[in-house]
Coordinates of C-alpha atoms and ligand atoms in Angstrom, one line a residue:
X68 CA -95.9 -70.1 -62.7
X69 CA -96.7 -73.2 -63.9
X70 CA -94.6 -75.8 -65.6
X71 CA -95.0 -75.4 -69.7
X72 CA -95.4 -79.1 -69.2
X73 CA -99.0 -78.7 -68.2
X74 CA -99.0 -77.2 -71.7
X75 CA -99.4 -81.5 -73.4
X76 CA -102.9 -82.2 -71.2
X77 CA -105.9 -81.0 -72.5
X78 CA -107.5 -77.4 -72.1
X79 CA -111.2 -75.8 -71.9
X80 CA -111.3 -71.9 -72.6
X81 CA -115.0 -71.4 -71.8
X82 CA -115.9 -67.6 -72.5
X83 CA -119.4 -66.5 -71.2
X84 CA -121.0 -63.7 -72.5
X85 CA -120.2 -65.4 -76.0
X86 CA -123.2 -63.8 -77.9
X87 CA -121.8 -60.2 -76.4
X88 CA -119.5 -56.7 -77.8
X89 CA -116.3 -57.8 -75.8
X90 CA -116.1 -61.8 -77.1
X91 CA -116.7 -60.9 -80.8
X92 CA -114.8 -57.8 -80.9
X93 CA -112.0 -58.7 -78.5
X94 CA -111.6 -62.1 -77.0
X95 CA -112.3 -64.6 -80.5
X96 CA -109.6 -62.4 -82.3
X97 CA -107.5 -62.7 -79.5
X98 CA -107.3 -66.6 -79.3
X99 CA -107.2 -66.8 -83.1
X100 CA -104.1 -64.6 -82.9
X101 CA -102.8 -67.4 -79.9
X102 CA -103.9 -70.0 -81.6
X103 CA -102.5 -69.0 -84.6
X104 CA -99.3 -67.9 -83.6
X105 CA -99.0 -71.7 -81.9
X106 CA -98.9 -69.9 -78.3
X107 CA -101.4 -72.3 -76.7
X108 CA -101.5 -75.9 -75.3
X109 CA -101.6 -78.2 -78.3
X110 CA -104.7 -79.6 -76.8
X111 CA -106.7 -76.8 -76.6
X112 CA -110.8 -76.4 -77.2
X113 CA -112.8 -73.4 -77.0
X114 CA -116.6 -73.3 -75.7
X115 CA -118.8 -70.0 -76.3
X116 CA -121.4 -69.6 -73.7
X117 CA -124.9 -67.6 -73.7
X118 CA -128.5 -67.1 -73.4
X119 CA -128.7 -66.3 -77.0
X120 CA -129.8 -69.5 -78.9
X121 CA -127.0 -69.4 -81.9
X122 CA -124.9 -71.8 -83.9
X123 CA -120.8 -71.9 -83.9
X124 CA -121.5 -70.9 -87.2
X125 CA -123.4 -67.7 -86.2
X126 CA -120.8 -66.8 -83.5
X127 CA -118.1 -67.5 -86.3
X128 CA -120.0 -64.6 -88.7
X129 CA -120.1 -62.2 -86.6
X130 CA -116.8 -62.4 -84.8
X131 CA -115.1 -62.9 -88.3
X132 CA -114.5 -59.2 -89.6
X133 CA -112.8 -58.5 -86.4
X134 CA -109.9 -61.6 -86.9
X135 CA -107.2 -60.8 -89.4
X136 CA -106.6 -63.8 -91.5
X137 CA -103.6 -63.4 -93.5
X138 CA -103.0 -65.2 -96.9
X139 CA -101.8 -68.4 -96.4
X140 CA -104.1 -69.0 -93.0
X141 CA -107.4 -69.5 -94.4
X142 CA -106.5 -73.7 -93.4
X143 CA -105.4 -72.6 -90.1
X144 CA -108.3 -70.4 -89.5
X145 CA -110.8 -73.9 -90.6
X146 CA -109.1 -75.2 -87.9
X147 CA -109.6 -73.2 -85.2
X148 CA -113.0 -73.0 -85.9
X149 CA -113.2 -76.8 -85.8
X150 CA -112.1 -76.8 -82.5
X151 CA -115.2 -74.3 -80.9
X152 CA -118.2 -74.9 -79.9
X153 CA -121.1 -73.1 -79.0
X154 CA -123.6 -73.9 -76.0
X155 CA -126.7 -71.7 -75.5
X156 CA -128.1 -71.2 -71.6
X157 CA -129.3 -69.2 -68.7
X158 CA -126.6 -67.9 -66.4
X159 CA -128.8 -68.7 -63.4
X160 CA -129.7 -72.6 -63.8
X161 CA -127.5 -75.1 -62.9
X162 CA -128.9 -77.5 -65.3
X163 CA -127.9 -75.5 -68.2
X164 CA -124.0 -75.3 -66.5
X165 CA -124.5 -79.3 -65.8
X166 CA -124.5 -79.4 -69.7
X167 CA -121.9 -77.1 -70.1
X168 CA -119.9 -79.2 -67.9
X169 CA -121.0 -82.6 -70.2
X170 CA -119.7 -81.0 -73.4
X171 CA -116.5 -79.8 -71.9
X172 CA -115.7 -83.5 -70.4
X173 CA -116.6 -85.1 -73.7
X174 CA -112.9 -83.6 -74.5
X175 CA -110.9 -84.4 -71.8
X176 CA -109.1 -87.4 -72.1
X177 CA -106.1 -88.4 -70.3
X178 CA -105.8 -87.9 -66.1
X179 CA -105.1 -84.3 -66.0
X180 CA -107.4 -81.6 -67.7
X181 CA -107.4 -77.7 -66.8
X182 CA -110.1 -75.3 -67.7
X183 CA -110.3 -71.6 -68.1
X184 CA -113.4 -69.5 -67.8
X185 CA -113.4 -65.5 -69.3
X186 CA -116.6 -64.0 -68.2
X187 CA -117.3 -61.2 -70.3
X188 CA -120.3 -61.0 -69.2
X189 CA -122.4 -57.8 -67.0
X190 CA -121.9 -57.1 -63.4
X191 CA -125.5 -58.0 -62.9
X192 CA -125.3 -62.2 -63.6
X193 CA -121.5 -61.9 -62.5
X194 CA -122.8 -63.2 -59.0
X195 CA -124.9 -66.0 -60.7
X196 CA -122.1 -67.4 -63.3
X197 CA -119.5 -67.8 -60.9
X198 CA -121.8 -69.6 -58.3
X199 CA -122.6 -72.0 -60.9
X200 CA -119.4 -72.1 -62.3
X201 CA -117.7 -73.2 -59.0
X202 CA -120.5 -75.7 -58.3
X203 CA -121.2 -77.4 -61.6
X204 CA -118.0 -76.9 -63.9
X205 CA -114.9 -77.0 -61.8
X206 CA -112.4 -79.1 -62.9
X207 CA -111.6 -82.3 -61.2
X208 CA -108.9 -83.4 -62.8
X209 CA -106.9 -79.7 -63.3
X210 CA -106.9 -76.2 -62.5
X211 CA -110.1 -74.0 -62.6
X212 CA -109.2 -70.3 -63.5
X213 CA -111.7 -67.6 -64.0
X214 CA -110.3 -64.5 -65.6
X215 CA -113.2 -61.5 -64.7
X216 CA -113.3 -58.1 -66.5
X217 CA -114.1 -54.4 -64.4
X218 CA -116.3 -52.8 -63.1
X219 CA -115.0 -54.0 -59.9
X220 CA -117.9 -53.0 -58.1
X221 CA -118.4 -49.3 -58.1
X222 CA -117.0 -47.9 -54.4
X223 CA -115.6 -49.8 -51.3
X224 CA -118.8 -51.4 -50.6
X225 CA -119.5 -52.8 -53.7
X226 CA -116.1 -54.2 -54.2
X227 CA -115.6 -55.5 -51.1
X228 CA -118.7 -57.5 -51.3
X229 CA -117.7 -58.8 -54.8
X230 CA -114.3 -59.8 -53.5
X231 CA -116.0 -61.7 -50.3
X232 CA -118.4 -63.1 -53.1
X233 CA -115.1 -64.4 -55.3
X234 CA -113.5 -65.5 -52.2
X235 CA -116.2 -67.7 -50.9
X236 CA -115.6 -69.5 -54.3
X237 CA -112.1 -69.4 -55.7
X238 CA -109.1 -69.3 -53.9
X239 CA -106.9 -66.0 -55.2
X240 CA -104.5 -68.2 -57.4
X241 CA -107.5 -69.0 -59.5
X242 CA -109.1 -65.6 -59.8
X243 CA -107.1 -63.4 -62.3
X244 CA -108.5 -59.5 -62.5
X245 CA -108.4 -57.9 -65.8
X246 CA -107.1 -54.7 -66.2
X247 CA -105.6 -54.7 -70.1
X248 CA -103.5 -51.4 -69.4
X249 CA -101.4 -54.2 -67.7
X250 CA -100.8 -56.1 -70.4
X251 CA -99.7 -52.9 -72.6
X252 CA -96.1 -53.3 -73.7
X253 CA -95.2 -49.7 -72.2
X254 CA -96.8 -50.6 -69.0
X255 CA -95.1 -54.0 -68.8
X256 CA -91.6 -51.7 -69.6
X257 CA -91.9 -49.7 -66.9
X258 CA -90.3 -52.4 -64.7
X259 CA -87.6 -53.0 -66.5
X260 CA -86.6 -49.6 -67.1
X261 CA -87.0 -48.5 -63.7
X262 CA -84.9 -51.3 -62.2
X263 CA -82.4 -52.8 -64.6
X264 CA -81.4 -49.0 -65.3
X265 CA -79.0 -47.4 -63.1
X266 CA -79.4 -44.1 -64.4
X267 CA -82.6 -43.5 -63.3
X268 CA -83.0 -44.9 -59.4
X269 CA -80.6 -41.8 -58.2
X270 CA -82.7 -38.8 -59.5
X271 CA -86.2 -41.1 -59.2
X272 CA -87.2 -39.2 -56.1
X273 CA -88.7 -35.5 -54.5
X274 CA -85.4 -33.8 -54.2
X275 CA -85.1 -34.3 -58.5
X276 CA -88.7 -34.5 -60.0
X277 CA -91.0 -32.1 -59.9
X278 CA -93.9 -33.7 -60.7
X279 CA -95.5 -36.9 -62.6
X280 CA -98.5 -36.6 -65.1
X281 CA -100.2 -39.7 -66.3
X282 CA -102.5 -39.0 -69.3
X283 CA -105.0 -41.0 -70.7
X284 CA -107.3 -39.3 -73.7
X285 CA -109.6 -40.4 -76.7
X286 CA -110.9 -38.7 -79.5
X287 CA -114.3 -40.1 -79.4
X288 CA -117.3 -40.0 -77.1
X289 CA -119.4 -42.5 -75.6
X290 CA -121.2 -43.1 -79.2
X291 CA -124.5 -44.3 -78.1
X292 CA -122.9 -46.9 -75.2
X293 CA -123.9 -43.3 -72.9
X294 CA -125.9 -45.9 -70.7
X295 CA -123.7 -48.1 -69.6
X296 CA -120.9 -45.1 -69.3
X297 CA -123.1 -42.7 -67.2
X298 CA -123.5 -45.0 -64.7
X299 CA -119.6 -45.0 -63.8
X300 CA -117.5 -41.9 -65.7
X301 CA -114.8 -41.6 -66.2
X302 CA -112.9 -41.8 -63.1
X303 CA -114.4 -45.4 -62.8
X304 CA -113.9 -46.3 -66.4
X305 CA -110.3 -45.0 -66.7
X306 CA -108.8 -43.2 -63.6
X307 CA -109.3 -45.6 -60.2
X308 CA -108.2 -48.5 -62.5
X309 CA -105.9 -47.9 -65.4
X310 CA -103.9 -44.8 -64.3
X311 CA -104.1 -45.7 -61.2
X312 CA -102.3 -49.4 -61.8
X313 CA -99.6 -47.2 -64.1
X314 CA -99.1 -45.0 -60.6
X315 CA -98.1 -48.1 -58.8
X316 CA -95.7 -49.1 -61.5
X317 CA -93.9 -45.4 -61.7
X318 CA -94.0 -45.1 -57.7
X319 CA -93.6 -48.5 -55.5
X320 CA -89.9 -49.4 -54.9
X321 CA -87.8 -52.1 -56.1
X322 CA -89.7 -55.5 -55.3
X323 CA -87.5 -58.5 -54.0
X324 CA -88.1 -60.2 -57.1
X325 CA -89.8 -60.5 -60.3
X326 CA -92.3 -63.1 -58.5
X327 CA -95.7 -61.7 -59.4
X328 CA -96.6 -61.6 -55.5
X329 CA -93.5 -59.6 -54.3
X330 CA -94.4 -57.1 -57.3
X331 CA -97.9 -56.9 -56.2
X332 CA -96.5 -56.0 -52.7
X333 CA -94.8 -53.5 -53.5
X334 CA -97.8 -51.9 -55.6
X335 CA -100.0 -52.3 -52.5
X336 CA -97.5 -50.7 -50.5
X337 CA -96.8 -47.3 -52.4
X338 CA -101.1 -47.3 -52.9
X339 CA -101.2 -47.5 -49.0
X340 CA -99.4 -44.5 -48.6
X341 CA -101.8 -42.2 -50.5
X342 CA -104.7 -40.7 -48.9
X343 CA -107.9 -40.6 -50.5
X344 CA -108.1 -37.5 -53.1
X345 CA -109.8 -34.0 -51.8
X346 CA -112.1 -32.3 -53.5
X347 CA -109.4 -29.5 -54.1
X348 CA -107.2 -32.1 -56.0
X349 CA -109.8 -32.8 -58.8
X350 CA -110.9 -31.3 -61.2
X351 CA -114.2 -32.8 -63.7
X352 CA -115.6 -31.9 -66.9
X353 CA -118.0 -33.1 -69.5
X354 CA -118.0 -32.3 -73.3
X355 CA -120.6 -30.9 -75.1
X356 CA -120.9 -30.6 -79.4
X357 CA -118.4 -28.4 -81.4
X358 CA -120.8 -26.7 -83.5
X359 CA -117.8 -26.5 -86.6
X360 CA -117.3 -30.0 -85.9
X361 CA -118.6 -32.9 -88.2
X362 CA -120.9 -36.0 -87.2
X363 CA -120.4 -37.0 -83.7
X364 CA -118.6 -34.1 -82.9
X365 CA -121.2 -32.2 -83.2
X366 CA -123.0 -34.0 -80.6
X367 CA -122.5 -33.6 -76.3
X368 CA -122.3 -35.8 -74.1
X369 CA -126.1 -34.7 -72.9
X370 CA -127.3 -35.0 -76.9
X371 CA -126.6 -39.0 -76.5
X372 CA -129.8 -40.4 -76.1
X373 CA -129.1 -43.2 -73.4
X374 CA -127.5 -40.7 -71.1
X375 CA -130.3 -39.6 -69.1
X376 CA -130.8 -35.9 -68.9
X377 CA -129.3 -33.3 -67.0
X378 CA -126.4 -35.8 -66.0
X379 CA -123.4 -34.6 -64.5
X380 CA -121.1 -37.7 -64.4
X381 CA -117.7 -36.5 -65.9
X382 CA -116.3 -37.4 -68.7
X383 CA -113.3 -35.8 -68.5
X384 CA -110.7 -35.5 -65.0
X385 CA -108.1 -34.8 -63.4
X386 CA -106.9 -35.6 -59.9
X387 CA -103.6 -35.0 -58.0
X388 CA -102.6 -37.7 -55.6
X389 CA -99.8 -37.4 -53.0
X390 CA -97.9 -40.4 -51.6
X391 CA -97.0 -39.7 -48.4
X392 CA -93.6 -41.2 -48.2
X393 CA -89.8 -40.7 -47.9
X394 CA -89.1 -40.8 -51.9
X395 CA -92.2 -38.9 -53.1
X396 CA -93.7 -36.7 -50.5
X397 CA -94.7 -33.0 -51.6
X398 CA -94.8 -34.3 -55.4
X399 CA -98.0 -34.2 -57.1
X400 CA -99.6 -37.5 -59.4
X401 CA -101.6 -35.7 -61.4
X402 CA -103.6 -38.3 -63.6
X403 CA -105.8 -36.6 -66.6
X404 CA -108.3 -38.8 -68.8
X405 CA -110.9 -37.8 -70.8
X406 CA -113.2 -39.0 -73.7
X407 CA -113.8 -36.8 -77.2
X408 CA -110.6 -34.7 -76.7
X409 CA -108.2 -33.8 -79.8
X410 CA -106.3 -37.2 -79.9
X411 CA -105.7 -40.7 -78.9
X412 CA -102.9 -41.0 -76.3
X413 CA -101.6 -42.7 -73.3
X414 CA -98.7 -41.9 -72.0
X415 CA -96.6 -41.2 -68.7
X416 CA -94.8 -37.8 -68.2
X417 CA -91.8 -37.4 -65.5
X418 CA -90.6 -34.2 -65.2
X419 CA -87.7 -33.2 -63.3
X420 CA -87.0 -30.0 -61.2
X421 CA -85.3 -27.1 -62.9
X422 CA -82.0 -26.6 -62.8
X423 CA -80.4 -25.7 -59.3
X424 CA -77.8 -23.1 -59.9
X425 CA -78.9 -21.3 -63.4
X426 CA -75.9 -20.3 -65.6
X427 CA -77.9 -20.0 -68.3
X428 CA -80.5 -17.0 -68.0
X429 CA -83.3 -18.9 -67.8
X430 CA -82.5 -20.8 -71.5
X431 CA -82.7 -24.0 -69.7
X432 CA -85.8 -26.0 -69.7
X433 CA -87.0 -28.5 -67.2
X434 CA -85.9 -32.0 -68.2
X435 CA -88.8 -34.4 -69.2
X436 CA -88.6 -38.5 -69.1
X437 CA -91.8 -39.4 -71.7
X438 CA -93.1 -43.0 -71.8
X439 CA -95.8 -42.9 -74.6
X440 CA -98.1 -46.2 -74.0
X441 CA -100.0 -45.0 -77.1
X442 CA -100.2 -44.6 -79.8
X443 CA -96.8 -45.9 -81.0
X444 CA -95.0 -47.1 -78.6
X445 CA -91.7 -44.7 -77.3
X446 CA -89.5 -43.5 -74.5
X447 CA -87.5 -40.4 -74.9
X448 CA -86.0 -38.0 -72.7
X449 CA -86.4 -33.9 -73.6
X450 CA -83.1 -32.4 -72.9
X451 CA -81.1 -29.3 -73.6
X452 CA -77.8 -29.7 -75.5
X453 CA -75.7 -27.0 -77.2
X454 CA -77.2 -25.8 -80.6
X455 CA -74.9 -27.5 -82.9
X456 CA -71.8 -25.0 -84.7
X457 CA -69.9 -21.5 -83.5
X458 CA -72.8 -20.7 -81.3
X459 CA -73.3 -21.7 -77.6
X460 CA -77.2 -21.5 -77.3
X461 CA -78.9 -23.8 -75.8
X462 CA -81.2 -26.0 -77.9
X463 CA -84.6 -28.3 -76.9
X464 CA -83.5 -32.0 -77.9
X465 CA -84.2 -35.7 -77.3
X466 CA -82.8 -39.1 -76.9
X467 CA -85.4 -41.0 -78.6
X468 CA -86.7 -44.7 -78.4
X469 CA -89.3 -45.1 -80.6
X470 CA -90.3 -48.6 -80.7
X471 CA -91.5 -48.5 -84.8
X472 CA -87.5 -47.1 -85.9
X473 CA -85.5 -49.5 -83.4
X474 CA -87.3 -52.3 -83.4
X475 CA -88.1 -52.2 -87.0
X476 CA -88.6 -56.2 -87.2
X477 CA -90.4 -56.7 -83.7
X478 CA -94.6 -56.8 -83.7
X479 CA -95.9 -55.5 -80.8
X480 CA -98.8 -58.2 -79.2
X481 CA -102.0 -56.6 -78.2
X482 CA -102.8 -56.2 -74.3
X483 CA -105.4 -59.2 -74.0
X484 CA -102.9 -61.8 -76.1
X485 CA -100.5 -61.4 -73.4
X486 CA -102.8 -61.5 -70.6
X487 CA -105.1 -64.6 -71.7
X488 CA -101.4 -66.3 -72.6
X489 CA -100.7 -65.1 -68.9
X490 CA -103.4 -67.2 -67.5
X491 CA -102.1 -70.7 -69.6
X492 CA -99.1 -69.8 -68.0
X493 CA -100.8 -69.5 -64.7
X494 CA -98.3 -66.1 -64.2
X495 CA -100.9 -63.2 -62.2
X496 CA -97.7 -61.1 -62.7
X497 CA -99.6 -58.7 -64.6
X498 CA -103.2 -58.9 -62.9
X499 CA -104.6 -57.2 -60.2
X500 CA -104.9 -58.8 -56.7
X501 CA -107.7 -58.1 -54.0
X502 CA -105.7 -55.9 -51.9
X503 CA -104.7 -53.5 -54.5
X504 CA -108.6 -52.9 -55.6
X505 CA -109.7 -52.2 -51.8
X506 CA -106.7 -49.6 -51.8
X507 CA -107.8 -48.1 -55.1
X508 CA -111.3 -48.0 -53.9
X509 CA -109.9 -46.9 -50.2
X510 CA -108.6 -43.8 -52.7
X511 CA -111.7 -43.1 -54.5
X512 CA -114.6 -43.8 -52.9
X513 CA -114.8 -41.0 -50.8
X514 CA -114.6 -38.4 -53.7
X515 CA -116.4 -40.1 -55.8
X516 CA -119.4 -39.6 -52.9
X517 CA -118.5 -36.5 -52.5
X518 CA -119.0 -35.4 -56.6
X519 CA -122.0 -37.8 -56.5
X520 CA -124.0 -36.7 -52.5
X521 CA -123.5 -32.8 -54.3
X522 CA -124.1 -33.6 -58.0
X523 CA -121.2 -31.2 -58.4
X524 CA -121.4 -29.8 -62.0
X525 CA -118.3 -31.2 -64.3
X526 CA -117.0 -27.9 -66.4
X527 CA -117.9 -28.0 -70.3
X528 CA -115.2 -28.6 -73.3
X529 CA -115.6 -28.7 -76.3
X530 CA -115.9 -32.2 -78.4
X531 CA -111.7 -32.4 -79.9
X532 CA -110.1 -29.9 -77.5
X533 CA -107.8 -30.3 -75.1
X534 CA -110.2 -30.9 -72.1
X535 CA -111.8 -27.9 -69.7
X536 CA -109.2 -24.8 -69.9
X537 CA -108.9 -24.4 -66.3
X538 CA -107.2 -28.0 -66.9
X539 CA -104.4 -26.6 -67.2
X540 CA -104.0 -23.8 -64.8
X541 CA -104.5 -26.6 -62.7
X542 CA -101.6 -28.2 -63.5
X543 CA -98.9 -25.2 -63.4
X544 CA -100.7 -25.2 -60.0
X545 CA -99.0 -28.9 -59.3
X546 CA -95.7 -27.5 -60.8
X547 CA -95.8 -29.1 -63.7
X548 CA -94.2 -26.5 -66.1
X549 CA -95.5 -26.3 -70.1
X550 CA -93.4 -24.4 -72.2
X551 CA -94.5 -24.9 -75.7
X552 CA -91.1 -24.2 -77.0
X553 CA -90.1 -27.8 -77.7
X554 CA -90.1 -29.3 -81.2
X555 CA -89.3 -32.3 -82.4
X556 CA -87.9 -33.1 -85.9
X557 CA -89.7 -36.2 -86.9
X558 CA -86.8 -39.1 -88.1
X559 CA -87.5 -40.2 -92.0
X560 CA -88.3 -44.2 -91.4
Ligands
LIG850 N1 -90.5 -40.9 -80.3 C1 -91.1 -40.1 -80.6 O1 -92.2 -40.4 -81.6 C2 -91.3 -38.7 -80.4 C3 -92.5 -38.1 -80.3 N2 -92.5 -36.3 -80.0 C4 -93.3 -35.7 -80.4 O2 -93.1 -33.8 -80.4 C5 -94.2 -33.6 -79.7 C6 -94.1 -32.8 -78.7 O3 -93.3 -33.4 -77.6 P1 -93.6 -33.2 -76.6 O4 -93.2 -34.4 -75.2 O5 -95.7 -33.6 -76.5 O6 -93.6 -31.9 -75.8 P2 -94.1 -30.6 -75.8 O7 -93.6 -29.9 -74.4 O8 -94.6 -30.0 -77.3 O9 -95.9 -31.0 -75.1 C7 -96.0 -31.6 -73.9 C8 -97.6 -31.8 -74.0 O10 -98.1 -30.5 -73.3 C9 -99.1 -30.6 -73.4 N3 -99.8 -29.1 -73.5 C10 -99.9 -28.4 -74.5 N4 -100.2 -27.0 -74.2 C11 -100.5 -26.9 -72.7 C12 -100.5 -25.8 -72.2 N5 -100.9 -24.8 -72.4 N6 -100.4 -26.3 -70.7 C13 -99.8 -27.6 -70.1 N7 -100.0 -28.0 -70.5 C14 -99.7 -28.0 -72.3 C15 -99.6 -31.5 -74.6 O11 -100.0 -32.4 -74.3 P3 -101.6 -32.5 -73.8 O12 -102.5 -32.2 -74.6 O13 -102.2 -33.9 -73.6 O14 -101.9 -31.8 -72.4 C16 -98.2 -32.1 -74.8 O15 -98.8 -33.0 -75.8 C17 -95.5 -34.6 -79.6 O16 -96.4 -35.0 -80.4 C18 -94.7 -36.2 -79.6 O17 -95.2 -37.1 -79.6 C19 -91.0 -35.9 -79.2 C20 -90.3 -37.3 -79.0 C21 -90.2 -38.1 -79.8
LIG851 O1 -111.2 -49.7 -70.3 C1 -111.4 -48.8 -70.8 O2 -110.6 -49.0 -72.1 C2 -110.9 -48.1 -73.1 C3 -109.5 -47.9 -73.6 O3 -108.6 -48.8 -73.8 P1 -107.5 -48.9 -75.3 O4 -106.5 -50.2 -75.0 O5 -108.3 -48.5 -76.4 O6 -106.7 -47.3 -74.6 C4 -111.8 -47.3 -73.4 O7 -112.1 -46.6 -74.4 C5 -113.0 -47.9 -72.5 O8 -113.6 -46.4 -72.1 C6 -112.9 -48.1 -70.7 O9 -113.6 -48.7 -70.5

């Protein structure tokens, strides 16, 4: 990590693709929050760059509605915009980047000056943009870092090509590949929960754990973004990156230290133990309209006008991954994700085996450790207890750490805020390293090819449901038991 002393020098944050959706909805708000909270180096300036000819005032108008300004912060908000510039230019002409370089240089007083380039641009211009940054905009008196967003290719071949392209331009320490799930509070907490507590480690293995279920659910469909989505599908959109990243943190061995490369070494190691997904270990689905629903819920994926007719792109997938090492052999890691489902939820569910030598006539249900990533961060352990009172019956209950109740004063920052700040700090702990990516594509490319070459038809499921009905049967087959008897009594805040 950089010495924070570096923060005294001028920094320029350049947002390429400043006219786009990600920029206005996510990146401008994020840099404003970081600026508002005085987390950035004092001499930071911001430059937006895109093809659209517009003024910084117009950029501001478009992003303002996504940037919360609390009473009393109005003056600071004006100061923030006064530090912003916008420069229109093409993505493929060096001359435009030379002009951008001149603009950045104007503010770089003193012996050291650092530059961060955030690429919020489509993959089609990615190659031109990175070459031009390298050739025309590299800082000559400080560091140059580039932040890149997925998709990092669409299979092993294209991803390797992209990696080689980047490696020819920048050192790995300069490249920050964002997987924004690595910026989420609970995902970051995995390391602490696992390695700063003695109670979990002795049971964190095949002797005690029956299955691990890692889920992502979204209650809305593609909503006009079907054109982009159809080219990728839910496996590339969520499973191959966000869910696999979570898996590696759940399953990896203890790293030598908290050094980012020690952590990433362990993540790569566990991924290398996973064999490519077989076709019997995957189930895919695609949503259809709900005739009883409202508005968009009545429309299926194929009703989206931006989706090609007859598309077999999955909007839901469930896959079991097997880790061939002595800790995990035989334990299914089930990754499950879908759009247009019944709720918004991301969680990890570690399900323990049945109690051996049962003396409770089968009434003891399985323990589960649940890490709820969103909404409402929580860690809870479902366990059996004696019913309070005179009788000796069992009751399913929980040890519950709900963040909003336990940490009432704490505010949990957004994933992007943490990650962009990490780039300023020079910490790559929560970013994806090149070799992690190689392993991820090794695991997923064969099955994607198989599904796509054979145009495998996904199972239909109704918008707003829990997914294809067949999925629960599949879960059962992977030793995930759902009893349906657990009742949670929500504490009054
Ligand atoms: N701190 C907190 O906020 C706490 C909250 N709770 C809440 O209590 C409620 C119940 O707790 P939970 O841990 O979910 O326990 P449950 O055992 O009731 O449910 C577990 C999960 O099983 C899935 N499921 C439902 N039907 C089936 C089926 N037929 N086959 C297989 N899986 C099925 C559901 O998820 P899916 O649809 O994704 O498959 C469900 O969320 C939840 O709303 C939870 O958030 C509980 C404890 C603490
Ligand atoms: O990367 C992606 O993630 C979002 C979901 O992010 P979240 O932080 O809101 O959970 C998903 O909607 C999108 O399709 C995918 O590309």
